[in-house]
């Protein structure tokens, strides 16, 4: 909803920030720069917004990504050229993972541009605007704001970014930023109250009829829930659908945590040959109806290196704005309307569903630690203890890398949610993202699990956490190498070896007061550390030393299947 604001003396930049703050955003992540000073100043003057000075633009983009996942949207601010390009990888990751981040860039004044003056942060040729196609390509919508167009353009950009749940790119020349808005300003609503998608009634009716007919005929239907559900704020609706239908469900690795894994209908983590429990692959393949809610991303690591094997004739995908079932495609159909329609239809699951007593299927069990305490910490001991360490309502932020491969065998305790970046898999994402998650939901405990290789890329953000009083639990697995790369390549390559950091000292060095810090090497030390962390309220930083050899080399046949760099044997005559 929008309403007219009578004050027409507001500047372009102040109005832009106020309109975005209407969505419920209360932080702006970024790095200041002279071209973006009008933006920086306006943030400080806005009572609803707090500036978060990230260590660099890439970290700011990652942090905005984490914040937007929990809050619904985020604001990122950088300066022209060097700043926006430094953030580009993080914004592109938000694009891939469907996270709405509003990237606001302060540009040189139009007086500089019109004269073709040679200015800093350019290529020295008097040409401006040549970076906009690059930054714009990382977003689903973009606009260059001015006093004349800011009201209409902002509505278009906001609508599109929320409709697609992807980033938006806004450029504001610094002289135009301070000019008054020419037009009637609007005030919007908090993102949770905004309808992100509308359906065409005829297409919706046809899609619902098609899916309901399939459900009625199905003997052993099963649901795959995806992160798209949470991106569009439909977790409660999804849960109501499961309750009304009685259907069992599973998730892929990147989609875990959308509902508590103690949910009675939850079967486990579906990932082809790497499914947990292993029987889940067979269940999916034998199902005569796999109802994909949100659109399963059939990415290599998400599907057991493309071993998912879902029968296309059994698969019905209800995506964020369209439905596909074999050769039938229904367009302009909103996910929310489909779920509401399925709930209203009151379809009850058949008696042959896999979660009932006739064919019990249990999700991955809680792991057991059988150590005596003196053992060196390995995955065998770490993950059972880590699983028991997690508390209800924690948000686990998981880094891409070797720890991601281990998590599938771990069952998340009741109420634990998880954020990861499986698709884009930009190592280093998780440390700043954890800060963004914590700022978006300060009432929750955020637990970051990262390897040392990824952490070295973005560890500066630990100091930013300390500055703003963020209190995460940071757990760094130190094996002195890029573990996932070591698993995929031959051992002992020099390029996989890391600089030897004293990780547990980083918070102190970076000015983080009252942080609990420790370094552990044995199982007993790890057990005691987890107990200590759970007994105190401050931020915690735990360095866990594990042997590099614990990251087992992946079989060459699996590596070949992942990389597909060799000629298939059966193609050789």
Coordinates of N, CA, C and O in Angstrom, one line a residue, residues 321-486:
X321 N 6.3 -17.8 -10.1 CA 5.3 -17.1 -10.9 C 4.9 -18.0 -12.1 O 4.2 -17.5 -13.0
X322 N 5.1 -19.3 -12.1 CA 4.6 -20.2 -13.1 C 4.7 -21.6 -12.6 O 5.3 -21.9 -11.7
X323 N 3.9 -22.4 -13.3 CA 3.8 -23.8 -12.9 C 4.1 -24.7 -14.2 O 3.7 -24.4 -15.3
X324 N 4.9 -25.7 -13.9 CA 5.3 -26.7 -15.0 C 4.9 -28.1 -14.6 O 5.3 -28.5 -13.5
X325 N 4.3 -28.8 -15.5 CA 3.9 -30.2 -15.2 C 4.0 -31.0 -16.6 O 3.2 -30.8 -17.4
X326 N 5.1 -31.7 -16.7 CA 5.4 -32.4 -18.0 C 5.4 -31.4 -19.1 O 6.1 -30.4 -19.1
X327 N 4.5 -31.5 -20.1 CA 4.4 -30.6 -21.2 C 3.6 -29.4 -21.0 O 3.4 -28.5 -21.8
X328 N 2.9 -29.3 -19.8 CA 2.0 -28.2 -19.5 C 2.7 -27.1 -18.7 O 3.3 -27.4 -17.7
X329 N 2.5 -25.9 -19.2 CA 3.1 -24.7 -18.5 C 2.0 -23.7 -18.3 O 1.3 -23.3 -19.3
X330 N 1.9 -23.2 -17.1 CA 0.9 -22.2 -16.7 C 1.7 -20.9 -16.3 O 2.5 -21.0 -15.4
X331 N 1.5 -19.8 -16.9 CA 2.2 -18.6 -16.7 C 1.4 -17.6 -15.9 O 0.2 -17.7 -15.8
X332 N 2.1 -16.6 -15.3 CA 1.5 -15.5 -14.5 C 0.6 -16.2 -13.4 O -0.5 -15.8 -13.2
X333 N 1.2 -17.1 -12.7 CA 0.6 -17.8 -11.6 C 1.5 -17.6 -10.4 O 2.6 -18.1 -10.3
X334 N 1.0 -16.9 -9.3 CA 1.8 -16.6 -8.1 C 1.8 -17.8 -7.2 O 0.8 -18.5 -7.0
X335 N 3.0 -18.1 -6.6 CA 3.2 -19.2 -5.7 C 2.2 -19.1 -4.5 O 1.6 -20.1 -4.1
X336 N 2.0 -17.9 -4.0 CA 1.1 -17.7 -2.9 C -0.4 -18.1 -3.2 O -1.0 -18.8 -2.5
X337 N -0.8 -17.8 -4.4 CA -2.2 -18.1 -4.8 C -2.3 -19.6 -5.0 O -3.3 -20.2 -4.7
X338 N -1.2 -20.3 -5.5 CA -1.3 -21.7 -5.7 C -1.4 -22.4 -4.3 O -2.2 -23.3 -4.1
X339 N -0.6 -22.0 -3.4 CA -0.6 -22.6 -2.0 C -2.0 -22.3 -1.4 O -2.6 -23.2 -0.8
X340 N -2.5 -21.1 -1.5 CA -3.8 -20.8 -0.9 C -4.9 -21.7 -1.5 O -5.8 -22.2 -0.8
X341 N -4.8 -21.8 -2.8 CA -5.8 -22.7 -3.5 C -5.7 -24.1 -3.1 O -6.8 -24.8 -3.0
X342 N -4.5 -24.6 -3.0 CA -4.4 -26.0 -2.5 C -4.9 -26.2 -1.1 O -5.5 -27.3 -0.8
X343 N -4.7 -25.2 -0.3 CA -5.2 -25.3 1.1 C -6.7 -25.3 1.1 O -7.3 -26.1 1.8
X344 N -7.3 -24.4 0.4 CA -8.7 -24.3 0.3 C -9.4 -25.5 -0.2 O -10.5 -25.8 0.1
X345 N -8.7 -26.2 -1.1 CA -9.2 -27.4 -1.7 C -9.3 -28.6 -0.7 O -10.1 -29.6 -1.0
X346 N -8.6 -28.5 0.4 CA -8.7 -29.5 1.5 C -8.4 -30.9 0.9 O -9.2 -31.9 1.2
X347 N -7.3 -31.1 0.2 CA -6.9 -32.4 -0.3 C -6.2 -33.2 0.8 O -5.3 -32.7 1.3
X348 N -6.8 -34.3 1.1 CA -6.1 -35.2 2.1 C -5.2 -36.2 1.4 O -5.5 -36.7 0.4
X349 N -4.1 -36.4 2.0 CA -3.1 -37.4 1.5 C -3.7 -38.8 1.5 O -4.5 -39.2 2.3
X350 N -3.2 -39.6 0.5 CA -3.7 -41.0 0.4 C -3.1 -41.8 1.5 O -2.1 -41.4 2.1
X351 N -3.6 -43.0 1.7 CA -3.1 -43.9 2.7 C -1.7 -44.5 2.4 O -1.2 -45.2 3.3
X352 N -1.2 -44.3 1.2 CA 0.0 -45.0 0.8 C 1.2 -44.1 1.0 O 2.3 -44.4 0.5
X353 N 1.0 -42.9 1.6 CA 2.2 -42.0 1.7 C 3.2 -42.6 2.6 O 3.0 -43.3 3.6
X354 N 4.5 -42.2 2.3 CA 5.6 -42.8 2.9 C 5.8 -42.6 4.4 O 6.5 -43.3 5.1
X355 N 5.2 -41.5 5.0 CA 5.5 -41.2 6.4 C 4.6 -42.0 7.3 O 4.7 -41.9 8.5
X356 N 3.6 -42.7 6.8 CA 2.7 -43.4 7.7 C 3.3 -44.7 8.2 O 4.4 -45.1 7.8
X357 N 2.6 -45.5 9.0 CA 3.2 -46.6 9.7 C 3.5 -47.8 8.7 O 4.3 -48.6 9.0
X358 N 2.8 -47.8 7.6 CA 3.0 -48.9 6.7 C 4.4 -48.9 6.0 O 4.9 -49.9 5.6
X359 N 5.0 -47.7 6.0 CA 6.4 -47.6 5.4 C 7.1 -46.5 6.1 O 7.2 -45.4 5.6
X360 N 7.6 -46.7 7.3 CA 8.2 -45.6 8.1 C 9.5 -45.2 7.5 O 10.3 -46.0 7.0
X361 N 9.7 -43.9 7.4 CA 10.9 -43.3 6.9 C 11.4 -42.2 7.9 O 10.6 -41.3 8.3
X362 N 12.6 -42.3 8.4 CA 13.0 -41.4 9.5 C 14.1 -40.5 8.9 O 15.0 -41.0 8.1
X363 N 14.0 -39.2 9.1 CA 15.1 -38.3 8.7 C 16.4 -38.6 9.4 O 16.4 -39.5 10.3
X364 N 17.5 -38.0 9.0 CA 18.8 -38.4 9.6 C 18.7 -38.3 11.1 O 18.1 -37.3 11.7
X365 N 19.2 -39.3 11.8 CA 19.1 -39.3 13.3 C 20.2 -38.4 13.9 O 21.1 -38.0 13.2
X366 N 20.0 -38.0 15.1 CA 21.0 -37.2 15.8 C 22.3 -38.1 15.9 O 22.3 -39.3 16.3
X367 N 23.4 -37.5 15.6 CA 24.7 -38.2 15.6 C 25.2 -38.5 17.0 O 24.8 -37.8 17.9
X368 N 26.0 -39.5 17.1 CA 26.5 -39.8 18.5 C 28.0 -39.7 18.5 O 28.7 -40.1 17.6
X369 N 28.5 -39.1 19.6 CA 29.9 -38.9 19.8 C 30.4 -40.1 20.7 O 29.9 -40.2 21.9
X370 N 31.3 -40.9 20.3 CA 31.8 -42.0 21.1 C 33.2 -41.8 21.6 O 33.9 -42.8 22.0
X371 N 33.7 -40.6 21.5 CA 35.1 -40.3 22.0 C 35.3 -40.4 23.5 O 34.3 -40.3 24.2
X372 N 36.5 -40.5 23.9 CA 36.8 -40.4 25.3 C 37.2 -39.0 25.8 O 37.3 -38.8 27.0
X373 N 37.6 -38.2 24.9 CA 37.9 -36.8 25.2 C 39.4 -36.4 24.8 O 39.7 -35.3 24.5
X374 N 40.2 -37.4 24.8 CA 41.6 -37.1 24.5 C 41.9 -37.1 23.0 O 43.0 -36.6 22.5
X375 N 41.0 -37.5 22.2 CA 41.2 -37.7 20.7 C 41.4 -36.3 20.1 O 40.8 -35.3 20.5
X376 N 42.1 -36.3 19.0 CA 42.2 -35.1 18.1 C 40.8 -34.9 17.5 O 40.1 -35.8 17.2
X377 N 40.4 -33.6 17.3 CA 39.1 -33.3 16.7 C 39.1 -33.6 15.2 O 39.9 -33.1 14.5
X378 N 38.2 -34.5 14.9 CA 37.9 -34.8 13.5 C 36.4 -34.6 13.2 O 35.6 -34.4 14.2
X379 N 36.0 -34.8 12.0 CA 34.6 -34.7 11.7 C 33.8 -35.7 12.4 O 32.6 -35.4 12.9
X380 N 34.3 -36.9 12.7 CA 33.6 -37.9 13.4 C 33.2 -37.4 14.8 O 32.1 -37.8 15.3
X381 N 34.0 -36.6 15.4 CA 33.7 -36.1 16.8 C 33.1 -34.7 16.7 O 32.2 -34.4 17.6
X382 N 33.5 -33.9 15.8 CA 33.0 -32.5 15.8 C 31.5 -32.4 15.5 O 30.8 -31.7 16.3
X383 N 31.0 -33.0 14.5 CA 29.6 -32.8 14.1 C 28.6 -33.3 15.1 O 27.6 -32.6 15.3
X384 N 28.8 -34.4 15.7 CA 27.8 -34.8 16.8 C 27.8 -33.8 17.9 O 26.7 -33.4 18.4
X385 N 29.0 -33.3 18.3 CA 29.0 -32.3 19.4 C 28.4 -31.0 18.9 O 27.7 -30.3 19.7
X386 N 28.7 -30.6 17.7 CA 28.1 -29.4 17.2 C 26.6 -29.4 17.1 O 25.9 -28.5 17.4
X387 N 26.1 -30.6 16.6 CA 24.7 -30.8 16.6 C 24.0 -30.6 17.9 O 22.9 -30.0 18.0
X388 N 24.6 -31.2 18.9 CA 24.0 -31.0 20.3 C 24.2 -29.6 20.9 O 23.5 -29.2 21.8
X389 N 25.2 -28.9 20.3 CA 25.4 -27.5 20.8 C 24.4 -26.6 20.4 O 24.0 -25.6 21.1
X390 N 23.8 -26.8 19.2 CA 22.8 -25.9 18.6 C 21.6 -25.9 19.5 O 21.1 -26.9 20.0
X391 N 21.0 -24.7 19.6 CA 19.8 -24.5 20.4 C 18.6 -24.1 19.6 O 18.7 -23.6 18.5
X392 N 17.4 -24.4 20.1 CA 16.2 -24.0 19.4 C 16.2 -22.5 19.1 O 16.6 -21.7 19.9
X393 N 15.8 -22.2 17.9 CA 15.7 -20.8 17.4 C 17.0 -20.2 17.0 O 17.1 -19.0 16.6
X394 N 18.1 -21.0 17.0 CA 19.4 -20.5 16.5 C 19.2 -20.4 14.9 O 18.4 -21.1 14.3
X395 N 20.0 -19.5 14.4 CA 20.1 -19.4 12.9 C 21.6 -19.8 12.6 O 22.5 -19.1 13.0
X396 N 21.7 -20.9 11.9 CA 23.0 -21.4 11.5 C 23.4 -20.8 10.1 O 22.6 -21.0 9.2
X397 N 24.5 -20.1 10.0 CA 25.0 -19.6 8.8 C 26.2 -20.4 8.4 O 27.2 -20.4 9.1
X398 N 26.0 -21.1 7.2 CA 27.0 -22.1 6.8 C 27.8 -21.6 5.6 O 27.2 -21.2 4.6
X399 N 29.1 -21.7 5.7 CA 30.0 -21.3 4.6 C 30.0 -22.4 3.6 O 29.9 -23.6 3.9
X400 N 30.2 -22.0 2.3 CA 30.5 -23.0 1.3 C 31.8 -23.6 1.5 O 32.8 -22.9 1.9
X401 N 31.9 -24.9 1.3 CA 33.2 -25.6 1.5 C 33.0 -27.0 2.0 O 31.9 -27.6 2.0
X402 N 34.1 -27.5 2.6 CA 34.0 -28.9 3.1 C 33.0 -29.1 4.2 O 32.4 -30.2 4.3
X403 N 32.8 -28.0 5.0 CA 31.8 -28.2 6.1 C 30.4 -28.4 5.5 O 29.5 -29.0 6.1
X404 N 30.1 -27.8 4.4 CA 28.8 -27.9 3.7 C 28.5 -29.4 3.4 O 27.4 -29.9 3.5
X405 N 29.6 -30.1 3.0 CA 29.4 -31.6 2.6 C 29.1 -32.4 3.8 O 28.4 -33.4 3.7
X406 N 29.5 -32.0 5.0 CA 29.3 -32.8 6.2 C 28.0 -32.5 6.8 O 27.4 -33.4 7.5
X407 N 27.4 -31.4 6.6 CA 26.1 -31.0 7.2 C 25.0 -31.9 6.9 O 24.0 -32.0 7.6
X408 N 25.0 -32.5 5.7 CA 23.8 -33.3 5.3 C 23.5 -34.4 6.2 O 22.4 -34.8 6.4
X409 N 24.5 -35.0 6.9 CA 24.3 -36.1 7.8 C 23.9 -35.6 9.2 O 23.7 -36.4 10.1
X410 N 23.9 -34.3 9.3 CA 23.5 -33.7 10.6 C 22.0 -33.3 10.6 O 21.6 -32.6 9.7
X411 N 21.3 -33.7 11.6 CA 19.9 -33.3 11.8 C 19.8 -32.0 12.6 O 20.4 -31.9 13.7
X412 N 19.2 -31.0 12.0 CA 19.1 -29.7 12.7 C 18.1 -29.8 13.9 O 17.0 -30.3 13.7
X413 N 18.5 -29.4 15.1 CA 17.6 -29.5 16.2 C 16.3 -28.7 16.0 O 16.3 -27.8 15.1
X414 N 15.3 -29.0 16.8 CA 14.0 -28.3 16.7 C 14.1 -26.8 16.6 O 14.7 -26.2 17.5
X415 N 13.6 -26.2 15.6 CA 13.5 -24.7 15.6 C 14.8 -24.1 15.0 O 14.8 -22.8 14.9
X416 N 15.8 -24.8 14.6 CA 17.0 -24.2 14.1 C 16.8 -24.0 12.6 O 16.4 -24.9 11.8
X417 N 17.1 -22.8 12.1 CA 17.1 -22.4 10.7 C 18.5 -22.4 10.2 O 19.5 -22.3 11.0
X418 N 18.6 -22.4 8.9 CA 19.9 -22.4 8.3 C 20.0 -21.5 7.0 O 19.0 -21.5 6.2
X419 N 21.0 -20.7 6.9 CA 21.3 -19.9 5.7 C 22.6 -20.4 5.1 O 23.6 -20.6 5.8
X420 N 22.6 -20.6 3.8 CA 23.8 -21.0 3.1 C 23.8 -20.4 1.7 O 22.8 -19.8 1.2
X421 N 24.9 -20.5 1.0 CA 24.9 -20.0 -0.4 C 25.5 -21.0 -1.3 O 26.5 -20.9 -2.0
X422 N 24.7 -22.1 -1.4 CA 25.1 -23.3 -2.2 C 25.3 -23.0 -3.7 O 26.2 -23.4 -4.3
X423 N 24.3 -22.3 -4.2 CA 24.4 -22.0 -5.7 C 25.5 -21.2 -6.1 O 26.4 -21.6 -6.9
X424 N 25.6 -19.9 -5.5 CA 26.7 -19.0 -5.9 C 28.0 -19.5 -5.3 O 29.1 -19.3 -6.0
X425 N 28.0 -20.0 -4.1 CA 29.2 -20.6 -3.5 C 30.4 -19.7 -3.5 O 31.5 -20.2 -4.0
X426 N 30.3 -18.5 -3.1 CA 31.4 -17.6 -3.1 C 32.0 -17.7 -1.7 O 31.5 -17.2 -0.7
X427 N 33.2 -18.3 -1.6 CA 33.8 -18.5 -0.3 C 34.1 -17.2 0.4 O 34.6 -16.3 -0.3
X428 N 33.8 -17.1 1.6 CA 34.0 -15.8 2.4 C 32.6 -15.2 2.6 O 32.5 -14.2 3.5
X429 N 31.6 -15.6 1.9 CA 30.3 -15.0 2.1 C 29.7 -15.1 3.5 O 29.1 -14.1 4.0
X430 N 30.0 -16.2 4.2 CA 29.3 -16.5 5.4 C 29.6 -15.5 6.6 O 28.8 -15.2 7.4
X431 N 30.9 -15.1 6.7 CA 31.3 -14.2 7.8 C 30.5 -12.9 7.8 O 29.8 -12.6 8.8
X432 N 30.5 -12.1 6.7 CA 29.7 -10.9 6.7 C 28.2 -11.2 6.7 O 27.5 -10.4 7.3
X433 N 27.8 -12.3 6.0 CA 26.4 -12.6 6.0 C 25.9 -12.9 7.4 O 24.7 -12.5 7.7
X434 N 26.7 -13.5 8.2 CA 26.3 -13.8 9.6 C 26.0 -12.5 10.4 O 25.1 -12.4 11.2
X435 N 26.9 -11.5 10.1 CA 26.6 -10.2 10.7 C 25.3 -9.6 10.3 O 24.5 -9.1 11.1
X436 N 25.0 -9.7 9.0 CA 23.8 -9.2 8.4 C 22.6 -9.9 9.0 O 21.6 -9.2 9.4
X437 N 22.7 -11.2 9.2 CA 21.6 -12.0 9.8 C 21.4 -11.5 11.2 O 20.2 -11.3 11.6
X438 N 22.5 -11.4 11.9 CA 22.3 -11.0 13.3 C 21.7 -9.6 13.5 O 21.0 -9.3 14.4
X439 N 22.1 -8.7 12.6 CA 21.5 -7.3 12.7 C 20.0 -7.3 12.3 O 19.2 -6.5 12.8
X440 N 19.6 -8.2 11.4 CA 18.2 -8.3 11.0 C 17.4 -8.9 12.1 O 16.2 -8.5 12.2
X441 N 17.9 -9.9 12.8 CA 17.2 -10.5 13.9 C 18.0 -10.6 15.2 O 18.5 -11.6 15.5
X442 N 18.1 -9.5 15.8 CA 19.0 -9.4 17.0 C 18.5 -10.3 18.2 O 19.2 -10.6 19.1
X443 N 17.2 -10.7 18.1 CA 16.6 -11.5 19.2 C 17.1 -13.0 19.0 O 16.9 -13.8 20.0
X444 N 17.7 -13.4 17.9 CA 18.1 -14.8 17.7 C 19.6 -14.9 17.9 O 20.4 -13.9 17.7
X445 N 20.1 -16.1 18.3 CA 21.5 -16.4 18.3 C 21.9 -16.9 17.0 O 21.4 -17.8 16.4
X446 N 22.9 -16.2 16.4 CA 23.4 -16.6 15.1 C 24.7 -17.3 15.3 O 25.7 -16.9 15.9
X447 N 24.8 -18.5 14.7 CA 26.0 -19.4 14.8 C 26.6 -19.5 13.4 O 25.9 -20.0 12.4
X448 N 27.8 -19.0 13.2 CA 28.5 -19.1 12.0 C 29.5 -20.3 12.0 O 30.3 -20.4 12.9
X449 N 29.4 -21.1 11.0 CA 30.3 -22.2 10.8 C 31.1 -22.1 9.5 O 30.5 -22.1 8.4
X450 N 32.4 -21.9 9.6 CA 33.2 -21.6 8.4 C 34.5 -22.3 8.5 O 35.0 -22.5 9.6
X451 N 35.1 -22.6 7.3 CA 36.5 -23.0 7.3 C 37.4 -21.9 7.3 O 37.0 -20.7 7.0
X452 N 38.7 -22.1 7.6 CA 39.6 -21.1 7.7 C 40.0 -20.4 6.4 O 40.2 -19.2 6.3
X453 N 39.9 -21.2 5.3 CA 40.2 -20.6 4.0 C 39.2 -19.5 3.6 O 39.6 -18.4 3.2
X454 N 37.9 -19.8 3.8 CA 36.9 -18.9 3.5 C 36.9 -17.7 4.4 O 36.8 -16.5 4.0
X455 N 37.2 -18.0 5.7 CA 37.2 -16.9 6.7 C 38.3 -15.9 6.4 O 38.1 -14.7 6.7
X456 N 39.5 -16.3 5.9 CA 40.6 -15.4 5.6 C 40.2 -14.3 4.6 O 40.7 -13.2 4.6
X457 N 39.2 -14.6 3.7 CA 38.8 -13.7 2.7 C 38.1 -12.5 3.3 O 38.2 -11.4 2.7
X458 N 37.3 -12.7 4.4 CA 36.4 -11.6 4.8 C 36.4 -11.5 6.4 O 35.5 -10.9 6.9
X459 N 37.5 -11.9 7.0 CA 37.6 -11.9 8.5 C 37.6 -10.5 9.0 O 37.3 -10.3 10.2
X460 N 37.9 -9.4 8.2 CA 37.8 -8.1 8.7 C 36.5 -7.7 9.3 O 36.4 -6.8 10.2
X461 N 35.4 -8.4 8.9 CA 34.1 -8.0 9.4 C 33.9 -8.4 10.8 O 32.9 -8.0 11.4
X462 N 34.8 -9.2 11.4 CA 34.7 -9.5 12.8 C 34.9 -8.2 13.6 O 34.1 -7.9 14.6
X463 N 35.8 -7.3 13.2 CA 35.9 -6.0 13.8 C 34.7 -5.1 13.7 O 34.3 -4.4 14.6
X464 N 34.0 -5.2 12.6 CA 32.8 -4.5 12.4 C 31.7 -5.0 13.3 O 30.9 -4.2 13.9
X465 N 31.6 -6.3 13.5 CA 30.7 -6.9 14.5 C 30.9 -6.3 15.9 O 30.0 -6.0 16.6
X466 N 32.2 -6.3 16.3 CA 32.5 -5.7 17.6 C 32.1 -4.3 17.7 O 31.6 -3.9 18.7
X467 N 32.3 -3.5 16.6 CA 32.0 -2.1 16.7 C 30.5 -1.9 16.9 O 30.1 -0.9 17.7
X468 N 29.7 -2.7 16.3 CA 28.2 -2.5 16.4 C 27.5 -3.4 17.4 O 26.3 -3.5 17.5
X469 N 28.3 -4.1 18.2 CA 27.7 -4.8 19.3 C 27.0 -6.1 18.9 O 26.1 -6.6 19.6
X470 N 27.4 -6.6 17.7 CA 26.8 -7.9 17.3 C 27.4 -9.0 18.1 O 28.6 -9.1 18.3
X471 N 26.6 -10.0 18.4 CA 27.0 -11.1 19.3 C 26.8 -12.5 18.7 O 26.0 -13.3 19.2
X472 N 27.5 -12.8 17.7 CA 27.4 -14.1 17.1 C 28.2 -15.1 17.8 O 29.0 -14.8 18.6
X473 N 28.0 -16.4 17.5 CA 28.9 -17.5 17.8 C 29.7 -17.8 16.5 O 29.1 -18.3 15.6
X474 N 31.0 -17.5 16.5 CA 31.8 -17.8 15.3 C 32.6 -19.0 15.5 O 33.4 -19.1 16.5
X475 N 32.5 -20.0 14.7 CA 33.2 -21.3 14.8 C 34.0 -21.5 13.5 O 33.4 -21.6 12.5
X476 N 35.3 -21.4 13.7 CA 36.2 -21.6 12.5 C 37.0 -22.9 12.6 O 37.7 -23.2 13.6
X477 N 36.8 -23.7 11.5 CA 37.5 -25.0 11.5 C 38.8 -24.7 10.8 O 38.9 -24.4 9.6
X478 N 39.9 -24.9 11.5 CA 41.3 -24.6 11.1 C 42.0 -25.8 10.7 O 42.4 -26.6 11.5
X479 N 42.1 -26.1 9.4 CA 42.9 -27.2 8.9 C 44.0 -26.7 8.0 O 44.7 -27.5 7.3
X480 N 44.3 -25.4 8.0 CA 45.5 -24.8 7.4 C 45.5 -24.9 5.9 O 46.5 -24.7 5.2
X481 N 44.3 -25.2 5.3 CA 44.3 -25.3 3.8 C 42.9 -25.0 3.3 O 41.9 -24.9 4.1
X482 N 42.8 -24.8 2.0 CA 41.4 -24.7 1.4 C 40.9 -26.2 1.3 O 41.2 -26.9 0.4
X483 N 40.1 -26.5 2.3 CA 39.7 -27.9 2.5 C 39.0 -28.5 1.3 O 39.3 -29.6 0.8
X484 N 38.0 -27.8 0.8 CA 37.2 -28.3 -0.3 C 38.1 -28.5 -1.6 O 37.9 -29.4 -2.4
X485 N 39.0 -27.5 -1.8 CA 39.9 -27.6 -3.0 C 40.8 -28.8 -2.8 O 41.1 -29.5 -3.8
X486 N 41.3 -29.0 -1.6 CA 42.2 -30.2 -1.3 C 41.5 -31.5 -1.6 O 42.0 -32.5 -2.0

